Tab-separated table of C-alpha atoms and ligand atoms in Angstrom:
chain	number	residue	atom	x	y	z
O	1	MET	CA	-34.333	30.127	-1.448
O	2	ARG	CA	-35.199	28.919	1.919
O	3	TYR	CA	-36.093	25.262	0.187
O	4	LEU	CA	-33.831	23.096	-1.235
O	5	PRO	CA	-33.391	22.835	-5.019
O	6	ILE	CA	-36.066	21.513	-7.323
O	7	ASN	CA	-33.904	18.635	-9.710
O	8	ASN	CA	-34.481	21.260	-13.162
O	9	GLN	CA	-35.966	18.649	-15.042
O	10	LEU	CA	-39.065	18.826	-13.749
O	11	PHE	CA	-39.122	22.150	-15.737
O	12	VAL	CA	-36.978	21.135	-18.913
O	13	ARG	CA	-40.153	18.563	-19.401
O	14	ASN	CA	-42.594	21.198	-18.057
O	15	ARG	CA	-41.525	23.000	-21.473
O	16	GLU	CA	-41.755	19.963	-23.336
O	17	ARG	CA	-45.565	19.057	-22.377
O	18	LEU	CA	-46.481	22.284	-22.371
O	19	ALA	CA	-44.743	23.058	-26.813
O	20	SER	CA	-46.278	19.623	-27.437
O	21	LEU	CA	-49.648	21.469	-27.235
O	22	LEU	CA	-48.923	24.580	-29.046
O	23	LYS	CA	-50.568	25.700	-32.506
O	24	PRO	CA	-47.846	25.165	-34.997
O	25	LYS	CA	-44.976	28.265	-35.048
O	26	SER	CA	-46.106	29.688	-31.699
O	27	LEU	CA	-44.840	32.219	-29.076
O	28	VAL	CA	-45.431	31.930	-25.608
O	29	ILE	CA	-44.723	34.450	-23.232
O	30	VAL	CA	-45.168	34.158	-19.555
O	31	ASN	CA	-44.142	37.163	-17.057
O	32	ALA	CA	-43.386	37.244	-12.989
O	33	ASN	CA	-45.715	38.283	-10.796
O	34	ASP	CA	-45.153	42.209	-9.585
O	35	ILE	CA	-43.676	43.005	-6.256
O	36	LEU	CA	-47.653	44.631	-4.775
O	37	PRO	CA	-47.832	47.954	-2.959
O	38	THR	CA	-48.972	48.576	0.660
O	39	ASN	CA	-49.253	51.954	1.681
O	40	ALA	CA	-46.258	53.789	1.222
O	41	ASP	CA	-43.123	52.893	0.574
O	42	GLY	CA	-43.893	49.398	1.682
O	43	THR	CA	-44.411	46.647	-0.162
O	44	MET	CA	-46.114	42.612	0.142
O	45	ALA	CA	-43.523	39.614	0.233
O	46	PHE	CA	-42.873	38.658	-3.564
O	47	ARG	CA	-44.584	35.394	-4.162
O	48	GLN	CA	-44.080	34.143	-8.276
O	49	ASN	CA	-46.233	33.562	-10.939
O	50	ASN	CA	-46.920	30.091	-10.895
O	51	ASP	CA	-46.955	29.725	-15.055
O	52	LEU	CA	-43.795	30.571	-15.177
O	53	PHE	CA	-41.982	29.088	-12.159
O	54	TYR	CA	-43.810	26.022	-13.694
O	55	LEU	CA	-41.909	26.491	-16.579
O	56	THR	CA	-38.444	27.985	-15.469
O	57	GLY	CA	-38.267	27.170	-11.770
O	58	VAL	CA	-36.920	30.830	-10.997
O	59	ASP	CA	-38.354	32.502	-8.237
O	60	GLN	CA	-37.153	36.009	-8.758
O	61	GLU	CA	-39.343	39.144	-9.701
O	62	GLU	CA	-39.007	40.949	-12.949
O	63	THR	CA	-38.637	37.540	-14.490
O	64	ARG	CA	-39.936	37.054	-18.231
O	65	PHE	CA	-40.170	33.732	-20.399
O	66	LEU	CA	-39.762	32.682	-24.338
O	67	LEU	CA	-40.748	30.110	-25.963
O	68	PHE	CA	-41.008	29.511	-29.987
O	69	PRO	CA	-40.651	25.514	-29.682
O	70	GLU	CA	-40.178	25.898	-34.008
O	71	HIS	CA	-37.898	29.206	-34.055
O	72	PRO	CA	-35.577	28.305	-37.393
O	73	ASP	CA	-32.566	29.750	-34.874
O	74	PRO	CA	-32.435	27.212	-31.702
O	75	LYS	CA	-30.851	29.746	-29.197
O	76	PHE	CA	-34.348	31.271	-29.895
O	77	ARG	CA	-36.485	28.127	-28.737
O	78	ALA	CA	-36.498	29.388	-25.268
O	79	VAL	CA	-35.200	32.275	-23.879
O	80	LEU	CA	-35.369	33.818	-20.391
O	81	PHE	CA	-34.596	37.513	-18.862
O	82	LEU	CA	-33.205	38.103	-15.875
O	83	ARG	CA	-32.714	41.083	-13.854
O	84	GLU	CA	-29.951	42.322	-13.995
O	85	THR	CA	-28.242	42.747	-10.731
O	86	SER	CA	-25.918	46.034	-9.229
O	87	GLU	CA	-23.952	46.515	-6.397
O	88	LEU	CA	-26.873	49.201	-5.691
O	89	ILE	CA	-29.534	45.706	-5.785
O	90	GLU	CA	-26.477	43.707	-3.868
O	91	ILE	CA	-26.221	46.310	-1.356
O	92	TRP	CA	-29.935	47.300	-0.953
O	93	GLU	CA	-31.655	43.562	-1.659
O	94	GLY	CA	-29.011	41.090	-1.666
O	95	HIS	CA	-28.221	38.215	-4.178
O	96	LYS	CA	-29.855	37.834	-7.979
O	97	LEU	CA	-29.822	35.230	-9.629
O	98	THR	CA	-26.668	35.046	-12.299
O	99	LYS	CA	-26.768	33.534	-16.048
O	100	ALA	CA	-24.602	30.689	-14.140
O	101	GLU	CA	-27.423	29.901	-11.407
O	102	ALA	CA	-31.013	30.248	-13.581
O	103	ALA	CA	-28.557	27.747	-16.146
O	104	GLN	CA	-28.482	25.023	-13.532
O	105	THR	CA	-32.072	26.484	-11.995
O	106	THR	CA	-34.166	26.497	-15.562
O	107	GLY	CA	-32.173	23.234	-17.427
O	108	LEU	CA	-31.737	26.307	-19.839
O	109	PRO	CA	-28.432	26.964	-21.686
O	110	GLU	CA	-26.720	30.096	-20.269
O	111	SER	CA	-26.356	31.423	-23.752
O	112	GLN	CA	-30.175	31.028	-24.438
O	113	ILE	CA	-30.485	33.736	-20.575
O	114	TYR	CA	-30.629	37.478	-20.647
O	115	TRP	CA	-30.914	40.708	-19.039
O	116	THR	CA	-34.636	42.499	-19.074
O	117	HIS	CA	-33.043	45.669	-20.541
O	118	GLN	CA	-32.183	43.594	-23.953
O	119	PHE	CA	-35.930	42.191	-24.322
O	120	GLU	CA	-36.976	44.190	-26.879
O	121	THR	CA	-33.825	43.437	-29.064
O	122	ILE	CA	-34.064	39.944	-28.514
O	123	PHE	CA	-38.092	39.838	-28.786
O	124	ALA	CA	-38.412	41.622	-32.181
O	125	GLN	CA	-36.234	38.426	-33.878
O	126	LEU	CA	-39.044	35.946	-32.461
O	127	VAL	CA	-42.448	38.042	-32.895
O	128	PHE	CA	-41.812	38.253	-36.289
O	129	GLU	CA	-41.505	34.706	-37.027
O	130	ALA	CA	-44.349	33.865	-35.110
O	131	GLU	CA	-47.785	33.068	-36.426
O	132	HIS	CA	-49.254	32.541	-33.454
O	133	VAL	CA	-48.524	34.321	-30.117
O	134	TYR	CA	-49.883	33.239	-26.543
O	135	LEU	CA	-50.273	35.181	-23.723
O	136	ASN	CA	-50.937	34.608	-20.247
O	137	ALA	CA	-53.975	35.676	-17.918
O	138	ASN	CA	-55.485	35.167	-14.778
O	139	GLU	CA	-58.346	32.131	-16.056
O	140	HIS	CA	-59.659	31.201	-12.838
O	141	THR	CA	-63.152	30.436	-12.683
O	142	ARG	CA	-63.685	32.219	-9.456
O	143	ALA	CA	-60.387	34.696	-9.478
O	144	ASP	CA	-61.272	38.340	-9.090
O	145	VAL	CA	-58.523	40.128	-9.643
O	146	GLN	CA	-58.991	44.029	-9.262
O	147	VAL	CA	-55.258	45.057	-10.113
O	148	GLN	CA	-53.605	45.541	-13.541
O	149	THR	CA	-51.426	42.398	-13.362
O	150	GLN	CA	-48.110	42.079	-15.230
O	151	ASP	CA	-49.383	39.926	-17.709
O	152	ALA	CA	-51.998	42.145	-17.908
O	153	ARG	CA	-50.035	45.413	-18.729
O	154	PHE	CA	-48.463	42.717	-21.145
O	155	ILE	CA	-51.412	41.948	-23.667
O	156	GLU	CA	-51.972	45.663	-23.677
O	157	GLN	CA	-48.697	46.568	-24.520
O	158	PHE	CA	-48.684	43.783	-27.069
O	159	ARG	CA	-51.747	44.580	-28.468
O	160	ASN	CA	-50.844	48.008	-29.593
O	161	ARG	CA	-47.426	47.436	-30.931
O	162	TYR	CA	-47.989	44.414	-32.703
O	163	PRO	CA	-52.070	44.980	-33.723
O	164	LEU	CA	-52.135	41.967	-36.553
O	165	HIS	CA	-50.128	38.956	-34.308
O	166	ARG	CA	-53.007	36.222	-33.657
O	167	LEU	CA	-53.682	35.779	-29.584
O	168	GLU	CA	-54.455	32.610	-28.159
O	169	ARG	CA	-55.169	32.002	-24.380
O	170	LEU	CA	-52.440	30.293	-22.428
O	171	ALA	CA	-54.574	29.892	-19.059
O	172	PRO	CA	-56.203	26.667	-20.453
O	173	LEU	CA	-52.953	24.737	-21.523
O	174	MET	CA	-51.591	25.837	-18.222
O	175	HIS	CA	-54.675	24.206	-16.506
O	176	ASN	CA	-54.495	21.522	-18.716
O	177	LEU	CA	-50.586	20.368	-17.420
O	178	ARG	CA	-50.928	21.445	-14.205
O	179	ALA	CA	-53.606	19.572	-13.364
O	180	ILE	CA	-51.916	16.587	-13.421
O	181	LYS	CA	-48.961	16.440	-10.700
O	182	GLN	CA	-45.302	15.258	-12.202
O	183	PRO	CA	-43.473	12.570	-10.412
O	184	GLU	CA	-40.873	15.524	-9.200
O	185	GLU	CA	-43.966	17.803	-7.895
O	186	LEU	CA	-45.684	15.056	-5.570
O	187	PRO	CA	-41.802	15.065	-3.308
O	188	LEU	CA	-42.480	18.814	-2.427
O	189	LEU	CA	-46.076	18.482	-2.158
O	190	GLN	CA	-45.408	15.581	0.428
O	191	THR	CA	-42.923	18.075	2.258
O	192	ALA	CA	-45.727	20.217	2.322
O	193	ILE	CA	-47.863	18.066	4.170
O	194	ASP	CA	-45.001	16.613	6.665
O	195	THR	CA	-44.584	20.193	7.582
O	196	THR	CA	-48.669	20.622	8.426
O	197	ASP	CA	-48.683	17.192	10.147
O	198	ALA	CA	-45.118	17.980	12.624
O	199	MET	CA	-47.097	21.442	13.259
O	200	PHE	CA	-50.481	19.529	14.149
O	201	ARG	CA	-48.437	17.497	15.857
O	202	ARG	CA	-46.988	20.104	18.240
O	203	LEU	CA	-51.016	21.864	18.368
O	204	LEU	CA	-52.053	18.630	20.203
O	205	GLY	CA	-49.786	19.094	22.547
O	206	PHE	CA	-50.192	22.912	22.861
O	207	VAL	CA	-53.896	23.478	23.178
O	208	LYS	CA	-55.722	23.629	26.401
O	209	PRO	CA	-58.122	25.793	27.604
O	210	GLY	CA	-57.529	29.520	27.562
O	211	VAL	CA	-54.708	29.567	25.178
O	212	TRP	CA	-55.829	32.291	23.084
O	213	GLU	CA	-56.244	31.628	18.992
O	214	TYR	CA	-53.585	33.848	17.967
O	215	GLU	CA	-50.884	31.773	20.423
O	216	ILE	CA	-51.882	28.902	17.853
O	217	GLU	CA	-51.089	30.669	15.010
O	218	ALA	CA	-47.527	31.522	16.657
O	219	GLU	CA	-46.934	28.063	17.404
O	220	MET	CA	-47.811	26.916	13.664
O	221	MET	CA	-45.183	29.763	12.519
O	222	HIS	CA	-42.916	28.466	13.909
O	223	GLU	CA	-42.768	25.170	12.846
O	224	PHE	CA	-43.486	26.436	9.146
O	225	LEU	CA	-40.507	28.436	9.501
O	226	ARG	CA	-38.066	26.328	11.042
O	227	ARG	CA	-38.451	23.576	8.495
O	228	ARG	CA	-37.469	25.654	5.016
O	229	SER	CA	-41.526	26.744	4.611
O	230	ARG	CA	-41.896	30.311	3.657
O	231	GLY	CA	-44.507	30.379	6.240
O	232	ALA	CA	-48.367	29.578	5.806
O	233	ALA	CA	-50.239	28.331	2.102
O	234	TYR	CA	-53.426	30.762	3.132
O	235	ASN	CA	-54.339	32.864	5.953
O	236	PRO	CA	-54.751	30.294	9.181
O	237	ILE	CA	-58.365	29.450	10.353
O	238	ILE	CA	-57.895	29.205	13.959
O	239	ALA	CA	-61.536	29.296	15.171
O	240	SER	CA	-63.013	28.494	18.373
O	241	GLY	CA	-66.708	27.096	18.988
O	242	ALA	CA	-69.507	29.706	16.877
O	243	ASN	CA	-66.370	31.149	15.338
O	244	ALA	CA	-66.176	28.067	13.399
O	245	CYS	CA	-69.293	28.628	12.169
O	246	VAL	CA	-67.638	31.956	10.212
O	247	LEU	CA	-66.639	29.968	6.790
O	248	HIS	CA	-62.989	32.150	6.186
O	249	TYR	CA	-62.591	34.014	10.258
O	250	ILE	CA	-59.128	34.550	9.853
O	251	ASP	CA	-58.723	37.348	13.151
O	252	ASN	CA	-57.770	33.965	15.118
O	253	SER	CA	-58.507	36.322	17.642
O	254	ALA	CA	-60.461	34.648	20.484
O	255	GLN	CA	-59.826	32.991	23.889
O	256	CYS	CA	-59.966	29.005	23.275
O	257	LYS	CA	-63.257	28.106	25.890
O	258	ASP	CA	-62.806	24.833	28.132
O	259	GLY	CA	-66.054	22.457	26.506
O	260	ASP	CA	-64.999	24.381	23.068
O	261	VAL	CA	-64.217	22.484	19.688
O	262	ILE	CA	-61.657	24.468	17.337
O	263	LEU	CA	-61.092	23.825	13.965
O	264	LEU	CA	-58.273	24.633	12.445
O	265	ASP	CA	-57.296	25.022	8.759
O	266	LEU	CA	-54.193	25.354	8.110
O	267	GLY	CA	-51.608	24.349	5.913
O	268	ALA	CA	-47.105	24.556	4.998
O	269	GLU	CA	-45.683	26.014	2.007
O	270	TYR	CA	-43.060	24.622	0.590
O	271	ALA	CA	-41.177	25.524	-2.741
O	272	ASN	CA	-44.073	27.344	-3.843
O	273	TYR	CA	-46.680	24.142	-3.938
O	274	ASN	CA	-49.225	23.620	-0.347
O	275	ALA	CA	-50.392	21.914	1.873
O	276	ASP	CA	-54.391	22.599	2.649
O	277	MET	CA	-54.725	20.102	5.860
O	278	THR	CA	-58.021	21.021	8.449
O	279	ARG	CA	-58.782	19.113	11.735
O	280	SER	CA	-61.571	20.544	14.323
O	281	ILE	CA	-59.678	18.908	17.979
O	282	PRO	CA	-61.701	19.387	21.217
O	283	VAL	CA	-59.681	22.395	23.676
O	284	ASN	CA	-60.003	20.898	26.595
O	285	GLY	CA	-59.200	17.602	25.148
O	286	ARG	CA	-62.000	15.341	25.358
O	287	PHE	CA	-65.050	15.641	22.918
O	288	THR	CA	-68.506	15.635	24.030
O	289	PRO	CA	-71.398	12.634	23.187
O	290	ARG	CA	-72.487	15.396	20.676
O	291	GLN	CA	-69.482	16.800	19.439
O	292	ARG	CA	-68.151	13.499	19.116
O	293	ALA	CA	-71.238	12.275	17.018
O	294	VAL	CA	-71.086	15.058	14.312
O	295	TYR	CA	-67.116	14.807	14.484
O	296	ASP	CA	-67.560	10.936	13.401
O	297	ALA	CA	-70.073	11.765	11.018
O	298	VAL	CA	-67.961	14.301	9.164
O	299	LEU	CA	-65.052	11.381	9.050
O	300	ARG	CA	-67.571	8.772	7.438
O	301	VAL	CA	-68.148	11.913	4.746
O	302	LEU	CA	-64.697	12.449	4.203
O	303	ARG	CA	-63.796	8.959	3.929
O	304	GLU	CA	-67.325	7.943	1.770
O	305	SER	CA	-65.838	11.192	-0.037
O	306	SER	CA	-62.329	9.891	-0.199
O	307	ALA	CA	-63.389	6.641	-1.739
O	308	MET	CA	-64.624	8.149	-4.689
O	309	LEU	CA	-62.031	10.493	-6.126
O	310	LYS	CA	-61.155	7.821	-8.810
O	311	PRO	CA	-60.530	8.230	-12.293
O	312	GLY	CA	-63.285	8.537	-14.461
O	313	ASN	CA	-65.471	10.167	-12.275
O	314	LEU	CA	-66.820	13.571	-12.578
O	315	TRP	CA	-66.847	16.708	-10.220
O	316	ASP	CA	-70.271	17.455	-10.973
O	317	GLU	CA	-71.371	13.835	-10.097
O	318	TYR	CA	-68.904	13.400	-7.732
O	319	HIS	CA	-70.470	16.597	-5.333
O	320	ARG	CA	-74.545	15.487	-5.934
O	321	GLU	CA	-73.005	12.099	-4.270
O	322	VAL	CA	-71.312	13.474	-1.453
O	323	GLY	CA	-74.670	15.768	-0.955
O	324	LYS	CA	-76.548	12.712	-0.641
O	325	VAL	CA	-73.914	11.071	2.349
O	326	MET	CA	-73.940	14.387	3.970
O	327	GLU	CA	-77.834	14.814	3.995
O	328	SER	CA	-77.916	10.924	5.576
O	329	GLU	CA	-75.704	12.278	8.299
O	330	LEU	CA	-77.767	15.433	8.876
O	331	ILE	CA	-81.053	13.018	9.204
O	332	GLY	CA	-79.032	10.864	11.368
O	333	LEU	CA	-77.659	13.603	14.128
O	334	GLY	CA	-81.166	15.543	13.891
O	335	LEU	CA	-80.351	18.509	12.065
O	336	LEU	CA	-82.210	17.643	9.006
O	337	ASP	CA	-85.827	15.691	8.748
O	338	ARG	CA	-85.918	12.725	6.397
O	339	ASP	CA	-89.724	13.710	4.548
O	340	ALA	CA	-88.314	17.112	4.364
O	341	VAL	CA	-85.796	16.181	2.173
O	342	ALA	CA	-87.963	13.621	0.062
O	343	ALA	CA	-89.925	16.303	-0.516
O	344	GLN	CA	-86.621	19.316	-1.212
O	345	ASP	CA	-85.466	21.281	-4.127
O	346	PRO	CA	-82.893	19.441	-5.918
O	347	ASP	CA	-81.681	23.072	-6.789
O	348	ALA	CA	-82.034	23.884	-3.055
O	349	PRO	CA	-80.992	20.896	-1.444
O	350	LEU	CA	-81.465	21.333	2.618
O	351	TYR	CA	-77.647	19.716	3.467
O	352	LYS	CA	-76.838	23.254	2.087
O	353	LYS	CA	-77.914	24.787	5.623
O	354	TYR	CA	-74.958	23.364	7.480
O	355	PHE	CA	-72.938	22.252	4.436
O	356	MET	CA	-72.780	25.362	2.615
O	357	HIS	CA	-69.526	25.371	0.887
O	358	GLY	CA	-67.771	22.210	-2.165
O	359	THR	CA	-65.793	19.452	-1.059
O	360	SER	CA	-63.329	19.601	-2.885
O	361	HIS	CA	-60.546	21.716	-5.390
O	362	PHE	CA	-57.410	21.357	-6.994
O	363	LEU	CA	-54.152	21.544	-5.346
O	364	GLY	CA	-50.846	22.346	-5.930
O	365	LEU	CA	-49.054	25.498	-6.607
O	366	ASP	CA	-52.330	27.199	-6.157
O	367	VAL	CA	-54.196	26.422	-3.149
O	368	HIS	CA	-57.181	26.456	-5.489
O	369	ASP	CA	-55.176	25.174	-8.035
O	370	VAL	CA	-55.536	25.413	-11.819
O	371	GLY	CA	-57.505	22.337	-13.736
O	372	ASN	CA	-61.129	22.390	-15.294
O	373	LYS	CA	-63.855	20.626	-13.487
O	374	TYR	CA	-65.793	19.267	-16.959
O	375	ARG	CA	-62.065	16.867	-17.231
O	376	ARG	CA	-63.168	13.665	-15.861
O	377	MET	CA	-60.487	12.602	-12.893
O	378	GLU	CA	-57.398	11.036	-14.255
O	379	PRO	CA	-53.864	9.793	-12.095
O	380	GLY	CA	-51.791	12.140	-10.620
O	381	MET	CA	-54.354	14.813	-9.839
O	382	VAL	CA	-54.305	16.314	-6.456
O	383	PHE	CA	-57.398	16.881	-4.588
O	384	THR	CA	-58.766	18.295	-1.305
O	385	VAL	CA	-61.876	16.660	0.545
O	386	GLU	CA	-63.239	18.605	3.157
O	387	PRO	CA	-66.772	17.974	4.359
O	388	GLY	CA	-67.888	19.877	7.220
O	389	ILE	CA	-70.628	20.423	9.343
O	390	TYR	CA	-71.545	24.026	10.868
O	391	ILE	CA	-74.595	24.100	13.024
O	392	ARG	CA	-74.763	27.713	14.504
O	393	GLU	CA	-76.844	27.312	16.797
O	394	GLU	CA	-74.947	24.988	18.897
O	395	GLY	CA	-72.103	27.307	18.054
O	396	LEU	CA	-70.064	23.864	16.597
O	397	GLY	CA	-68.295	23.593	13.435
O	398	ILE	CA	-66.469	20.854	12.392
O	399	ARG	CA	-64.779	20.554	9.198
O	400	LEU	CA	-61.873	17.718	8.224
O	401	GLU	CA	-59.276	18.029	5.371
O	402	ASN	CA	-57.018	15.757	3.706
O	403	ASN	CA	-55.377	16.151	0.214
O	404	VAL	CA	-55.083	13.165	-2.045
O	405	VAL	CA	-53.349	12.339	-5.100
O	406	ILE	CA	-55.434	10.076	-8.189
O	407	THR	CA	-53.643	6.924	-8.771
O	408	GLU	CA	-54.490	4.594	-11.277
O	409	THR	CA	-57.039	2.452	-9.353
O	410	GLY	CA	-58.285	5.241	-6.818
O	411	ASN	CA	-56.764	7.981	-4.597
O	412	THR	CA	-53.449	7.643	-2.167
O	413	ASP	CA	-53.969	9.789	0.687
O	414	LEU	CA	-51.469	12.276	1.234
O	415	MET	CA	-52.147	12.970	4.892
O	416	ALA	CA	-52.802	9.596	6.020
O	417	ASN	CA	-50.120	9.681	8.978
O	418	ILE	CA	-52.007	12.814	10.151
O	419	PRO	CA	-53.669	12.344	12.826
O	420	ILE	CA	-57.756	11.966	12.242
O	421	GLU	CA	-59.487	9.633	14.326
O	422	ALA	CA	-61.134	11.183	17.246
O	423	ASP	CA	-59.817	8.526	19.657
O	424	GLU	CA	-56.438	9.400	18.469
O	425	ILE	CA	-56.428	13.101	18.473
O	426	GLU	CA	-58.058	12.302	22.265
O	427	GLU	CA	-55.202	10.061	23.017
O	428	LEU	CA	-52.278	12.674	21.661
O	429	MET	CA	-53.600	15.825	23.446
O	430	ASN	CA	-53.362	13.520	26.856
O	431	ARG	CA	-50.752	12.666	26.592
T	501	LIG	N1	-57.972	26.655	3.373
T	501	LIG	C1	-58.973	27.007	2.147
T	501	LIG	C2	-59.449	26.023	1.510
T	501	LIG	O1	-60.050	24.499	2.460
T	501	LIG	O2	-60.226	25.460	0.405
T	502	LIG	MN1	-58.002	23.779	3.552
T	503	LIG	MN1	-59.218	23.641	1.011
């Protein structure tokens, strides 16, 4: 792997913490993601299933993990299946994990690691003893999955083969665990953020009138890749002028014009963890008074929103409060009328015309990470905070996005080092 080895105690403890949430005599089965096809014999790059990674640290295709904490035979309490290599695989694809390497990665004894072709034989000995079988599915509330995943295929096969077993949903338990970041996870996330910081500082010296959005993307990628990142955490949004008002603009094909602001929603991946940053900078290095007014309004909303990310707070209430702050900023900018706001339908607030997306989401192994929005905020949760104002009639869109971790008393801004004040941005661009 490109990233440095991870302390396997993270995965050992993740398994222990999952075990503590299971019903008696439970078996858990977690599968690797498929390698997805493109066209002809083309494939997409492999991206590990985040739950499998969280429980094992194994970042290789065709892996399967079984957890059965109360199995009468200790050697079946946690079992890993690996793709067995061959001379052909070594020649065409290169090195695959040996059992010894997988033992080091996972913290499992080598004797509990098998090849995938041994699955049926071993599995029979576990499934017979199990009263509850936890299977995995993508239950992210916003997921819209059209392909049949490895997990979905497994559920179908399992139901046919073992119709009398009681099935349980693994996803809520994984969401529960993954929402609270462990001490070993935060430095991984911080590495992704520090890589993003270095990239952004590089861009501040690079952006100028006439540069193309894709040239900025190339600079970004160069900085990410040279820092052990596999690349961008998500499709980068490099949106100058009016493009910034297209929320999911990823074409990045326009030339940046003197006098425009460019919105940069860019984050690095590191060891499967993701940074998610947005900055909006003036193409020529100086904001106009109007741009600066909108910029400072967004920054104030970010600051006030951040202050509300603290233990005990609830997601929906937080978003309602952010809406009020945004409302008053939009009135200040002359975009909303105070009387109209007073008379608005609370279910369709007027600020949505200029700020149409959520302010925060969980962040971690997934960019829009798993977690339950009805759970009160707790120390260890990591959120983005990302207000924006998009004024289509002015060809201006400004969003600012930082990542924070909730602490006992409030939160820590993991992006505190990344320039965000307009003066500092201008100063760095004109150095
Ligand atoms: N970059 C995706 C997001 O901000 O949610
Ligand atoms: Mn973002
Ligand atoms: Mn985000």
